[in-house]
Amino acid sequence: MKKKRISITDIANALQVTPSTVSRALNGGGKVSEKKRLEIISLAKKLGYRPNPIAKSLLANRTQTIGLILPEFTHHFYSRVLAGIESITSKAGYQLLICTSNENQNQEIKSTLTLLDARVDGILATISKMNDKFEHIQEVMDSGTPLVLVDRFSEEIETPYVISDDFKGAFSAVDYLCQIGCKNILHIKGPDNLSTTFNRFMGYKEALRKHNMPLKEELVLESSDPKLVEKIRLCLTRHQVDGAFTYSDYLAFEIYKLASQLKIQIPEELSVIGYADEPISTYISPTLSTVNQQPFEMGAMSARYLLNKINDPEVALEVKNLETKLMIRESCKVVETQS
Amino acid sequence: MKKKRISITDIANALQVTPSTVSRALNGGGKVSEKKRLEIISLAKKLGYRPNPIAKSLLANRTQTIGLILPEFTHHFYSRVLAGIESITSKAGYQLLICTSNENQNQEIKSTLTLLDARVDGILATISKMNDKFEHIQEVMDSGTPLVLVDRFSEEIETPYVISDDFKGAFSAVDYLCQIGCKNILHIKGPDNLSTTFNRFMGYKEALRKHNMPLKEELVLESSDPKLVEKIRLCLTRHQVDGAFTYSDYLAFEIYKLASQLKIQIPEELSVIGYADEPISTYISPTLSTVNQQPFEMGAMSARYLLNKINDPEVALEVKNLETKLMIRESCKVVETQS
């Protein structure tokens, strides 16, 4: 009589653990305690367990690599996102294959196909700014390759994502400027078709509304405006601007330069808050108040979501809108509390 | 009689170009003028040229991807190197697959194997700081995968490389400090086992020698020293330091902070020059003099070397020691020229 083949379930039953735990212990992935792992491996040996050839071929299909698509590394933000991702993937024994899109959709599509060709086990992606096509994303999902979106998401794509709460981040910044008494708050906004910068503009508007301050159109400038510098200068000289909130730290630096030319003191006459907590914010003088988006956490959490989906394709949809942190530094005036 | 098969050489002879030019024109890579390319393709069609099946299978083996191993993206330097590489590879129709080593040799080895598994057509690599094993590099070379080293090289590896002339870069900085009259020049040096930072120290020594200034050991500090900040403070207070040259811009920023605490004026009392021309150098006040290593050029040139080697494995060994540029900004005192 042919001896019954020992299955993962047999080992699981003998040790009173789930088959999935046995599988993870034998395949070297996922969360299994070292003690339990050794127990399982030892019993598997004793019983003469051999992996099912079909299961093995499926397993062998794994490359232990994860594809990562990011726009660029010029902004420190993305190098922090990368560090957060690596903190999780390297411990789990995954190699990252990184592609940059440079905010170019064609480049993003090529990167996606290259990563699929390299048979990555999953993909983490920040979709490029001007994305209006999603066929390549659909292709990833159709291929059964787990996908998690990072920093930017689209309602057209039903997949796990980790983004930052840009609305609340911007709201907290402008709310703070109102609280310290700013009456004319300049906002330099980013592209409207990008969810992140659009939400920052919405947060600006909502904070003004909360403080019963009118939205003055002349105080809202577009970062893409070729005459931006000239328009900031006009704003600062004509409209008694005493507060400024910019959608990026680099734009806050532009305000610093103009204020210096116009002999407007920061923070005595003008309080400034940027966005993203780039290193520049602590190097410039006075140090810049800004909104920290926790990019390391964002990377780590999106990597965890991806590993969960790799280990269990049926896992429930995980999404997260990360809290931001308002970092008040020297660029905001200090208000003496009345006592 | 069987018709003779048309070869690349036949086309080359007919058009009086080299077979290699024909091959590049037909395979879509390398430097061929658009006019010549069309001429070649048109003649190939007319003569009924079909690629040799063996050559074709070799060609089909190409993935049109290039692997890139960089230490990290925290320093702007590497994001500029990447931009330079992309400026060449994207035009040539190659996709980049990027891995980061975080200066960890095991991680570098894993990255190398992952890229070989992904069957990249060539590899660009900045070897990690503490590299003492080169088996993985040897494996790349044994596999016949073209390899170009970027920013750092080792005499143990005979392959094309593009590095920066750190010796001359440091020499030019310290020579400048001597010329403007600095007598006690502090140097904060990096790890000795890293060719780049070791050469910067050598440049410092050579510039002092040129100006007949003694090397004072108490003015040379190690960046890895846990008591570095305290030692810089002692140096600034006790040794009449009037010049400083640091192996990175970030260390120059440390000197700024201590000088501010000690009420030492930059540049009136202390001239400072950093290294690498990171964005920080233009954001801090006074703006920092520094040595620009042309990272974009470094990336672009190494990518060109790699494409040359991919297109012709027998190409002569190409190596380059890139010139640096001394960027004098507000952190160095201005000497009135005698007239």
Short mmCIF file of N, CA, C and O in Angstrom, two decimals, chain B residues 58-108:
data_model
loop_
_atom_site.label_atom_id
_atom_site.label_comp_id
_atom_site.label_asym_id
_atom_site.label_seq_id
_atom_site.Cartn_x
_atom_site.Cartn_y
_atom_site.Cartn_z
N LEU B 58 20.76 36.10 -29.15
CA LEU B 58 21.58 36.83 -28.19
C LEU B 58 20.95 38.19 -27.90
O LEU B 58 20.86 38.62 -26.77
N LEU B 59 20.47 38.80 -29.00
CA LEU B 59 19.85 40.10 -28.86
C LEU B 59 18.57 40.00 -28.05
O LEU B 59 18.29 40.84 -27.19
N ALA B 60 17.80 38.94 -28.33
CA ALA B 60 16.53 38.77 -27.64
C ALA B 60 16.76 38.60 -26.15
O ALA B 60 15.88 38.84 -25.33
N ASN B 61 17.96 38.16 -25.83
CA ASN B 61 18.32 37.97 -24.44
C ASN B 61 18.40 39.31 -23.70
O ASN B 61 18.44 39.36 -22.49
N ARG B 62 18.47 40.38 -24.48
CA ARG B 62 18.54 41.70 -23.88
C ARG B 62 17.20 42.07 -23.25
O ARG B 62 16.15 41.81 -23.80
N THR B 63 17.29 42.69 -22.10
CA THR B 63 16.06 43.11 -21.42
C THR B 63 15.86 44.61 -21.54
O THR B 63 14.85 45.13 -21.09
N GLN B 64 16.83 45.29 -22.14
CA GLN B 64 16.79 46.77 -22.22
C GLN B 64 16.67 47.41 -20.84
O GLN B 64 16.04 48.45 -20.68
N THR B 65 17.22 46.72 -19.85
CA THR B 65 17.25 47.30 -18.51
C THR B 65 18.70 47.41 -18.05
O THR B 65 19.56 46.63 -18.45
N ILE B 66 18.95 48.41 -17.22
CA ILE B 66 20.27 48.60 -16.62
C ILE B 66 20.10 48.63 -15.11
O ILE B 66 19.18 49.29 -14.60
N GLY B 67 20.94 47.88 -14.43
CA GLY B 67 20.88 47.86 -12.97
C GLY B 67 21.76 48.97 -12.41
O GLY B 67 22.82 49.27 -12.94
N LEU B 68 21.29 49.59 -11.33
CA LEU B 68 22.05 50.68 -10.70
C LEU B 68 22.09 50.44 -9.20
O LEU B 68 21.05 50.27 -8.57
N ILE B 69 23.30 50.36 -8.65
CA ILE B 69 23.44 50.20 -7.20
C ILE B 69 24.03 51.49 -6.64
O ILE B 69 25.14 51.87 -7.00
N LEU B 70 23.27 52.17 -5.78
CA LEU B 70 23.76 53.39 -5.13
C LEU B 70 23.64 53.19 -3.62
O LEU B 70 22.82 52.39 -3.16
N PRO B 71 24.46 53.92 -2.85
CA PRO B 71 24.39 53.73 -1.40
C PRO B 71 23.05 54.18 -0.81
O PRO B 71 22.43 53.45 -0.06
N GLU B 72 22.61 55.38 -1.18
CA GLU B 72 21.38 55.92 -0.59
C GLU B 72 21.00 57.18 -1.35
O GLU B 72 21.73 57.61 -2.22
N PHE B 73 19.84 57.78 -0.96
CA PHE B 73 19.41 59.02 -1.61
C PHE B 73 19.28 60.16 -0.62
O PHE B 73 18.67 61.17 -0.91
N THR B 74 19.82 59.97 0.60
CA THR B 74 19.75 61.04 1.58
C THR B 74 20.59 62.23 1.13
O THR B 74 20.22 63.37 1.33
N HIS B 75 21.72 61.93 0.53
CA HIS B 75 22.54 62.99 -0.01
C HIS B 75 22.08 63.34 -1.41
O HIS B 75 21.85 62.46 -2.23
N HIS B 76 21.95 64.64 -1.64
CA HIS B 76 21.51 65.14 -2.93
C HIS B 76 22.46 64.68 -4.03
O HIS B 76 22.06 64.48 -5.17
N PHE B 77 23.74 64.52 -3.67
CA PHE B 77 24.75 64.07 -4.61
C PHE B 77 24.24 62.87 -5.45
O PHE B 77 24.33 62.88 -6.68
N TYR B 78 23.71 61.85 -4.78
CA TYR B 78 23.31 60.65 -5.51
C TYR B 78 22.05 60.87 -6.35
O TYR B 78 21.87 60.21 -7.37
N SER B 79 21.19 61.80 -5.93
CA SER B 79 20.02 62.04 -6.77
C SER B 79 20.45 62.78 -8.04
O SER B 79 19.84 62.62 -9.09
N ARG B 80 21.53 63.57 -7.95
CA ARG B 80 22.08 64.21 -9.15
C ARG B 80 22.79 63.19 -10.05
O ARG B 80 22.72 63.27 -11.27
N VAL B 81 23.52 62.25 -9.44
CA VAL B 81 24.16 61.17 -10.21
C VAL B 81 23.07 60.42 -10.99
O VAL B 81 23.18 60.17 -12.19
N LEU B 82 21.99 60.10 -10.28
CA LEU B 82 20.87 59.38 -10.90
C LEU B 82 20.30 60.18 -12.07
O LEU B 82 20.06 59.63 -13.16
N ALA B 83 20.11 61.49 -11.87
CA ALA B 83 19.56 62.32 -12.94
C ALA B 83 20.47 62.29 -14.17
O ALA B 83 20.00 62.21 -15.31
N GLY B 84 21.78 62.32 -13.94
CA GLY B 84 22.73 62.25 -15.05
C GLY B 84 22.64 60.93 -15.79
O GLY B 84 22.64 60.88 -17.02
N ILE B 85 22.54 59.84 -15.04
CA ILE B 85 22.41 58.52 -15.65
C ILE B 85 21.14 58.46 -16.50
O ILE B 85 21.16 58.06 -17.66
N GLU B 86 20.03 58.91 -15.88
CA GLU B 86 18.74 58.86 -16.59
C GLU B 86 18.76 59.68 -17.87
O GLU B 86 18.09 59.32 -18.85
N SER B 87 19.52 60.78 -17.86
CA SER B 87 19.54 61.64 -19.05
C SER B 87 20.07 60.87 -20.26
O SER B 87 19.71 61.16 -21.39
N ILE B 88 20.92 59.89 -20.01
CA ILE B 88 21.50 59.09 -21.10
C ILE B 88 20.68 57.82 -21.36
O ILE B 88 20.33 57.50 -22.49
N THR B 89 20.36 57.09 -20.29
CA THR B 89 19.72 55.78 -20.48
C THR B 89 18.31 55.91 -21.06
O THR B 89 17.91 55.08 -21.86
N SER B 90 17.58 56.96 -20.64
CA SER B 90 16.20 57.03 -21.13
C SER B 90 16.18 57.33 -22.62
O SER B 90 15.37 56.77 -23.35
N LYS B 91 17.12 58.17 -23.07
CA LYS B 91 17.18 58.45 -24.52
C LYS B 91 17.52 57.19 -25.30
O LYS B 91 17.06 56.99 -26.40
N ALA B 92 18.35 56.34 -24.70
CA ALA B 92 18.77 55.12 -25.39
C ALA B 92 17.74 54.00 -25.23
O ALA B 92 17.96 52.88 -25.68
N GLY B 93 16.62 54.31 -24.59
CA GLY B 93 15.55 53.32 -24.47
C GLY B 93 15.77 52.28 -23.39
O GLY B 93 15.18 51.20 -23.45
N TYR B 94 16.61 52.58 -22.44
CA TYR B 94 16.84 51.63 -21.34
C TYR B 94 16.04 52.02 -20.10
O TYR B 94 15.89 53.21 -19.80
N GLN B 95 15.57 51.03 -19.39
CA GLN B 95 14.91 51.22 -18.11
C GLN B 95 15.94 50.99 -17.01
O GLN B 95 16.74 50.06 -17.11
N LEU B 96 15.88 51.80 -15.97
CA LEU B 96 16.78 51.57 -14.83
C LEU B 96 16.07 50.77 -13.75
O LEU B 96 14.91 51.02 -13.44
N LEU B 97 16.80 49.82 -13.19
CA LEU B 97 16.34 49.14 -11.98
C LEU B 97 17.35 49.50 -10.89
O LEU B 97 18.52 49.16 -10.98
N ILE B 98 16.87 50.22 -9.87
CA ILE B 98 17.77 50.78 -8.87
C ILE B 98 17.71 49.97 -7.58
O ILE B 98 16.62 49.59 -7.13
N CYS B 99 18.88 49.70 -7.00
CA CYS B 99 18.93 49.08 -5.67
C CYS B 99 19.79 49.98 -4.78
O CYS B 99 20.75 50.58 -5.24
N THR B 100 19.44 50.06 -3.50
CA THR B 100 20.27 50.82 -2.57
C THR B 100 20.98 49.86 -1.62
O THR B 100 20.41 48.86 -1.21
N SER B 101 22.23 50.19 -1.30
CA SER B 101 23.01 49.30 -0.43
C SER B 101 23.06 49.81 1.00
O SER B 101 23.42 49.06 1.90
N ASN B 102 22.71 51.10 1.20
CA ASN B 102 22.86 51.70 2.53
C ASN B 102 24.26 51.47 3.10
O ASN B 102 24.40 51.29 4.31
N GLU B 103 25.25 51.45 2.23
CA GLU B 103 26.66 51.27 2.64
C GLU B 103 26.87 49.93 3.34
O GLU B 103 27.82 49.75 4.08
N ASN B 104 25.97 49.00 3.12
CA ASN B 104 26.07 47.69 3.77
C ASN B 104 26.49 46.66 2.72
O ASN B 104 25.82 46.49 1.70
N GLN B 105 27.59 45.99 3.01
CA GLN B 105 28.14 45.11 1.98
C GLN B 105 27.24 43.92 1.66
O GLN B 105 27.09 43.55 0.49
N ASN B 106 26.61 43.35 2.69
CA ASN B 106 25.71 42.23 2.43
C ASN B 106 24.55 42.66 1.55
O ASN B 106 24.12 41.93 0.65
N GLN B 107 24.05 43.84 1.83
CA GLN B 107 22.95 44.38 1.04
C GLN B 107 23.41 44.60 -0.40
O GLN B 107 22.67 44.32 -1.35
N GLU B 108 24.63 45.03 -0.55
CA GLU B 108 25.18 45.25 -1.90
C GLU B 108 25.29 43.93 -2.66
O GLU B 108 24.98 43.85 -3.84
#
